[in-house]
PDB file of C-alpha atoms in Angstrom:
ATOM      1  CA  TYR A   5       0.000   0.000   0.000  1.00  0.00           C
ATOM      2  CA  GLY A   6       2.755   2.458   0.948  1.00  0.00           C
ATOM      3  CA  ILE A   7       4.562   2.084  -2.386  1.00  0.00           C
ATOM      4  CA  TRP A   8       1.239   2.562  -4.200  1.00  0.00           C
ATOM      5  CA  VAL A   9       0.647   5.819  -2.288  1.00  0.00           C
ATOM      6  CA  LEU A  10       4.086   7.120  -3.238  1.00  0.00           C
ATOM      7  CA  MET A  11       3.858   6.110  -6.895  1.00  0.00           C
ATOM      8  CA  ARG A  12       0.300   7.156  -7.747  1.00  0.00           C
ATOM      9  CA  PRO A  13      -0.098  10.213  -9.979  1.00  0.00           C
ATOM     10  CA  LEU A  14      -0.604  13.584  -8.354  1.00  0.00           C
ATOM     11  CA  PRO A  15      -3.800  15.539  -9.033  1.00  0.00           C
ATOM     12  CA  LEU A  16      -3.419  17.993 -11.905  1.00  0.00           C
ATOM     13  CA  SER A  17      -4.118  21.077  -9.851  1.00  0.00           C
ATOM     14  CA  PRO A  18      -6.343  22.244  -7.017  1.00  0.00           C
ATOM     15  CA  ALA A  19      -8.402  24.224  -9.559  1.00  0.00           C
ATOM     16  CA  SER A  20      -9.367  21.042 -11.451  1.00  0.00           C
ATOM     17  CA  SER A  21     -10.822  19.406  -8.345  1.00  0.00           C
ATOM     18  CA  PRO A  22     -14.569  19.769  -7.757  1.00  0.00           C
ATOM     19  CA  THR A  23     -14.134  19.855  -3.965  1.00  0.00           C
ATOM     20  CA  PRO A  24     -12.280  22.604  -2.147  1.00  0.00           C
ATOM     21  CA  GLN A  25      -8.718  21.721  -1.091  1.00  0.00           C
ATOM     22  CA  VAL A  26      -8.006  21.669   2.620  1.00  0.00           C
ATOM     23  CA  GLU A  27      -4.663  23.127   3.664  1.00  0.00           C
ATOM     24  CA  SER A  28      -2.526  20.279   4.896  1.00  0.00           C
ATOM     25  CA  GLY A  29       1.058  19.906   5.994  1.00  0.00           C
ATOM     26  CA  GLY A  30       3.817  17.454   5.326  1.00  0.00           C
ATOM     27  CA  LYS A  31       4.255  13.798   6.213  1.00  0.00           C
ATOM     28  CA  ILE A  32       7.249  11.472   6.344  1.00  0.00           C
ATOM     29  CA  LEU A  33       6.661   7.742   5.838  1.00  0.00           C
ATOM     30  CA  LEU A  34       9.040   4.826   6.371  1.00  0.00           C
ATOM     31  CA  LEU A  35       8.314   1.844   4.130  1.00  0.00           C
ATOM     32  CA  ALA A  36       9.855  -1.594   3.634  1.00  0.00           C
ATOM     33  CA  PRO A  37       8.878  -4.235   1.058  1.00  0.00           C
ATOM     34  CA  LYS A  38       8.216  -6.878   3.736  1.00  0.00           C
ATOM     35  CA  LYS A  39       8.092  -7.287   7.531  1.00  0.00           C
ATOM     36  CA  ASP A  40      10.641 -10.109   8.121  1.00  0.00           C
ATOM     37  CA  TYR A  41      14.404  -9.986   7.384  1.00  0.00           C
ATOM     38  CA  GLN A  42      17.274 -12.449   7.820  1.00  0.00           C
ATOM     39  CA  VAL A  43      20.284 -11.744  10.027  1.00  0.00           C
ATOM     40  CA  GLY A  44      23.183 -10.971   7.681  1.00  0.00           C
ATOM     41  CA  GLY A  45      20.818  -9.608   5.044  1.00  0.00           C
ATOM     42  CA  ASN A  46      19.753  -6.097   4.129  1.00  0.00           C
ATOM     43  CA  LEU A  47      16.712  -4.115   5.189  1.00  0.00           C
ATOM     44  CA  PRO A  48      15.914  -1.553   2.464  1.00  0.00           C
ATOM     45  CA  VAL A  49      13.866   1.332   3.872  1.00  0.00           C
ATOM     46  CA  THR A  50      12.195   3.807   1.538  1.00  0.00           C
ATOM     47  CA  VAL A  51      11.712   7.263   3.018  1.00  0.00           C
ATOM     48  CA  GLY A  52       8.639   8.764   1.385  1.00  0.00           C
ATOM     49  CA  ILE A  53       7.317  12.256   1.835  1.00  0.00           C
ATOM     50  CA  THR A  54       4.207  14.147   0.952  1.00  0.00           C
ATOM     51  CA  THR A  55       4.134  17.918   1.178  1.00  0.00           C
ATOM     52  CA  GLY A  56       0.370  18.129   1.522  1.00  0.00           C
ATOM     53  CA  SER A  57      -0.898  21.306  -0.090  1.00  0.00           C
ATOM     54  CA  LYS A  58       2.359  23.198   0.486  1.00  0.00           C
ATOM     55  CA  SER A  59       5.566  23.700  -1.505  1.00  0.00           C
ATOM     56  CA  THR A  60       8.833  22.889   0.261  1.00  0.00           C
ATOM     57  CA  ILE A  61      12.445  23.929  -0.143  1.00  0.00           C
ATOM     58  CA  GLY A  62      13.873  21.257   2.140  1.00  0.00           C
ATOM     59  CA  THR A  63      13.278  18.282   4.385  1.00  0.00           C
ATOM     60  CA  ASP A  64      15.401  17.146   7.340  1.00  0.00           C
ATOM     61  CA  ILE A  65      15.163  13.483   8.285  1.00  0.00           C
ATOM     62  CA  SER A  66      16.279  12.255  11.713  1.00  0.00           C
ATOM     63  CA  LEU A  67      15.749   8.523  12.299  1.00  0.00           C
ATOM     64  CA  HIS A  68      16.282   6.349  15.331  1.00  0.00           C
ATOM     65  CA  TYR A  69      17.095   2.646  14.946  1.00  0.00           C
ATOM     66  CA  ASP A  70      18.268  -0.048  17.372  1.00  0.00           C
ATOM     67  CA  PRO A  71      22.049  -0.329  16.872  1.00  0.00           C
ATOM     68  CA  LYS A  72      22.023  -3.786  18.535  1.00  0.00           C
ATOM     69  CA  ILE A  73      19.871  -5.127  15.686  1.00  0.00           C
ATOM     70  CA  LEU A  74      20.659  -2.889  12.703  1.00  0.00           C
ATOM     71  CA  GLU A  75      23.673  -1.066  11.357  1.00  0.00           C
ATOM     72  CA  VAL A  76      24.081   1.537   8.678  1.00  0.00           C
ATOM     73  CA  SER A  77      27.137   2.853   6.841  1.00  0.00           C
ATOM     74  CA  ALA A  78      27.931   6.188   5.187  1.00  0.00           C
ATOM     75  CA  GLY A  79      27.227   4.753   1.713  1.00  0.00           C
ATOM     76  CA  ALA A  80      23.859   3.296   2.718  1.00  0.00           C
ATOM     77  CA  PHE A  81      21.743   6.230   1.500  1.00  0.00           C
ATOM     78  CA  GLU A  82      20.454   6.454  -2.083  1.00  0.00           C
ATOM     79  CA  LYS A  83      19.139   9.887  -3.064  1.00  0.00           C
ATOM     80  CA  GLY A  84      15.594  10.218  -4.267  1.00  0.00           C
ATOM     81  CA  PRO A  85      14.455  12.432  -7.149  1.00  0.00           C
ATOM     82  CA  LEU A  86      12.611  15.074  -5.108  1.00  0.00           C
ATOM     83  CA  TYR A  87      15.416  17.439  -4.106  1.00  0.00           C
ATOM     84  CA  SER A  88      18.410  18.417  -6.203  1.00  0.00           C
ATOM     85  CA  ASP A  89      20.876  18.477  -3.278  1.00  0.00           C
ATOM     86  CA  TYR A  90      21.382  16.290  -0.218  1.00  0.00           C
ATOM     87  CA  SER A  91      23.656  16.720   2.781  1.00  0.00           C
ATOM     88  CA  LYS A  92      26.128  14.082   3.876  1.00  0.00           C
ATOM     89  CA  LEU A  93      24.535  11.255   5.868  1.00  0.00           C
ATOM     90  CA  LEU A  94      25.367  11.721   9.566  1.00  0.00           C
ATOM     91  CA  ILE A  95      25.410   8.529  11.635  1.00  0.00           C
ATOM     92  CA  ASP A  96      25.676   8.032  15.385  1.00  0.00           C
ATOM     93  CA  SER A  97      26.098   4.255  15.552  1.00  0.00           C
ATOM     94  CA  GLN A  98      26.251   4.267  19.371  1.00  0.00           C
ATOM     95  CA  GLN A  99      22.851   5.982  19.817  1.00  0.00           C
ATOM     96  CA  GLY A 100      21.315   4.562  16.620  1.00  0.00           C
ATOM     97  CA  ILE A 101      20.560   7.899  14.976  1.00  0.00           C
ATOM     98  CA  LEU A 102      20.992   8.938  11.375  1.00  0.00           C
ATOM     99  CA  GLN A 103      20.323  12.326   9.831  1.00  0.00           C
ATOM    100  CA  ILE A 104      20.156  13.626   6.288  1.00  0.00           C
ATOM    101  CA  SER A 105      18.674  16.668   4.581  1.00  0.00           C
ATOM    102  CA  GLY A 106      17.376  17.185   1.081  1.00  0.00           C
ATOM    103  CA  PHE A 107      17.035  20.727  -0.216  1.00  0.00           C
ATOM    104  CA  THR A 108      16.446  22.942  -3.206  1.00  0.00           C
ATOM    105  CA  PRO A 109      19.145  25.555  -3.811  1.00  0.00           C
ATOM    106  CA  ILE A 110      18.226  29.256  -3.813  1.00  0.00           C
ATOM    107  CA  GLY A 111      16.283  30.001  -6.977  1.00  0.00           C
ATOM    108  CA  GLY A 112      15.463  26.302  -7.508  1.00  0.00           C
ATOM    109  CA  LYS A 113      12.002  24.871  -8.011  1.00  0.00           C
ATOM    110  CA  PRO A 114      10.213  24.019  -4.728  1.00  0.00           C
ATOM    111  CA  VAL A 115       8.897  20.487  -4.175  1.00  0.00           C
ATOM    112  CA  LEU A 116       5.126  19.967  -4.113  1.00  0.00           C
ATOM    113  CA  GLY A 117       3.486  16.559  -3.934  1.00  0.00           C
ATOM    114  CA  THR A 118       4.359  13.009  -2.974  1.00  0.00           C
ATOM    115  CA  GLY A 119       7.442  10.973  -3.756  1.00  0.00           C
ATOM    116  CA  VAL A 120      10.581   9.199  -2.622  1.00  0.00           C
ATOM    117  CA  PHE A 121      12.998  11.257  -0.518  1.00  0.00           C
ATOM    118  CA  GLY A 122      15.529   8.411  -0.639  1.00  0.00           C
ATOM    119  CA  LYS A 123      16.353   4.865   0.391  1.00  0.00           C
ATOM    120  CA  ILE A 124      18.439   3.666   3.319  1.00  0.00           C
ATOM    121  CA  ASN A 125      19.958   0.182   3.251  1.00  0.00           C
ATOM    122  CA  PHE A 126      20.413  -1.189   6.760  1.00  0.00           C
ATOM    123  CA  LYS A 127      22.379  -4.352   7.494  1.00  0.00           C
ATOM    124  CA  VAL A 128      20.628  -6.793   9.851  1.00  0.00           C
ATOM    125  CA  LYS A 129      23.073  -7.958  12.519  1.00  0.00           C
ATOM    126  CA  ALA A 130      20.863  -9.603  15.181  1.00  0.00           C
ATOM    127  CA  ALA A 131      17.443 -11.206  15.552  1.00  0.00           C
ATOM    128  CA  GLY A 132      14.480  -9.483  17.198  1.00  0.00           C
ATOM    129  CA  LYS A 133      11.600  -7.080  16.713  1.00  0.00           C
ATOM    130  CA  THR A 134      12.749  -3.553  15.973  1.00  0.00           C
ATOM    131  CA  ARG A 135      11.332  -0.136  15.167  1.00  0.00           C
ATOM    132  CA  LEU A 136      12.664   2.586  12.940  1.00  0.00           C
ATOM    133  CA  THR A 137      11.295   5.841  14.264  1.00  0.00           C
ATOM    134  CA  VAL A 138      11.226   9.283  12.715  1.00  0.00           C
ATOM    135  CA  ASN A 139      12.380  11.690  15.430  1.00  0.00           C
ATOM    136  CA  PHE A 140       9.611  14.280  15.380  1.00  0.00           C
ATOM    137  CA  THR A 141       8.152  16.768  17.813  1.00  0.00           C
ATOM    138  CA  PRO A 142       5.551  19.216  16.433  1.00  0.00           C
ATOM    139  CA  ALA A 143       6.844  22.812  16.244  1.00  0.00           C
ATOM    140  CA  SER A 144      10.425  21.752  17.061  1.00  0.00           C
ATOM    141  CA  THR A 145      13.164  22.459  14.518  1.00  0.00           C
ATOM    142  CA  SER A 146      15.797  20.277  16.208  1.00  0.00           C
ATOM    143  CA  ASP A 147      14.557  16.973  14.747  1.00  0.00           C
ATOM    144  CA  SER A 148      12.802  15.989  11.480  1.00  0.00           C
ATOM    145  CA  ASN A 149      11.346  18.958   9.591  1.00  0.00           C
ATOM    146  CA  MET A 150       9.864  20.012   6.275  1.00  0.00           C
ATOM    147  CA  PHE A 151      10.322  23.655   5.306  1.00  0.00           C
ATOM    148  CA  GLU A 152       8.298  26.038   3.167  1.00  0.00           C
ATOM    149  CA  ALA A 153      10.052  28.877   1.342  1.00  0.00           C
ATOM    150  CA  GLU A 154       9.451  31.133   4.366  1.00  0.00           C
ATOM    151  CA  ASP A 155      11.433  28.660   6.517  1.00  0.00           C
ATOM    152  CA  LYS A 156       8.235  27.604   8.299  1.00  0.00           C
ATOM    153  CA  ASP A 157       8.205  23.962   9.443  1.00  0.00           C
ATOM    154  CA  ILE A 158       5.119  22.287   7.904  1.00  0.00           C
ATOM    155  CA  LEU A 159       5.746  18.700   9.045  1.00  0.00           C
ATOM    156  CA  GLU A 160       2.590  17.433  10.767  1.00  0.00           C
ATOM    157  CA  GLU A 161       2.788  13.663  10.808  1.00  0.00           C
ATOM    158  CA  VAL A 162       5.172  10.715  10.562  1.00  0.00           C
ATOM    159  CA  SER A 163       4.687   7.012   9.939  1.00  0.00           C
ATOM    160  CA  ASN A 164       7.229   4.726  11.624  1.00  0.00           C
ATOM    161  CA  LEU A 165       8.210   1.183  10.669  1.00  0.00           C
ATOM    162  CA  GLU A 166       8.358  -2.049  12.672  1.00  0.00           C
ATOM    163  CA  VAL A 167      10.094  -5.162  11.340  1.00  0.00           C
ATOM    164  CA  THR A 168      11.179  -8.552  12.636  1.00  0.00           C
ATOM    165  CA  THR A 169      14.654  -9.923  12.089  1.00  0.00           C
ATOM    166  CA  VAL A 170      15.263 -13.680  12.263  1.00  0.00           C
ATOM    167  CA  LYS A 171      18.252 -16.037  12.190  1.00  0.00           C
TER     168      LYS A 171
END
């Protein structure tokens, strides 16, 4: 379902819709193709975003993972097509936190709609149930955010991911 949501066509424009558009903010979704993964294998996580009815110039992603079960390396992130520039992936392997930002340079076209921010390939190193959580507190700019051109944070909702790893 999650992949379908990210890949479906966007409406042509709010003017072509017979019902009035409700202002809505951004969402970050974590998606995986299945729920069970083998120790020693990879867990590919797609980070999807939707900007709601707003245009964005950047999105900051801060994820928490269990470093006893999963590991991630600097080359584990694959850029998505939404933003033209991405920061370097920052990893705290002791705390299980990774951070990355996608942004549009000054004068670039803002992002509006739904799509893939990027993919993160985790390595499964131990068995157990684990959650990948988007670090998000409404109205806080020190965690995951989605910014309009006026530098206003429009992120309203996140969808986390739970998977099982087995030997």
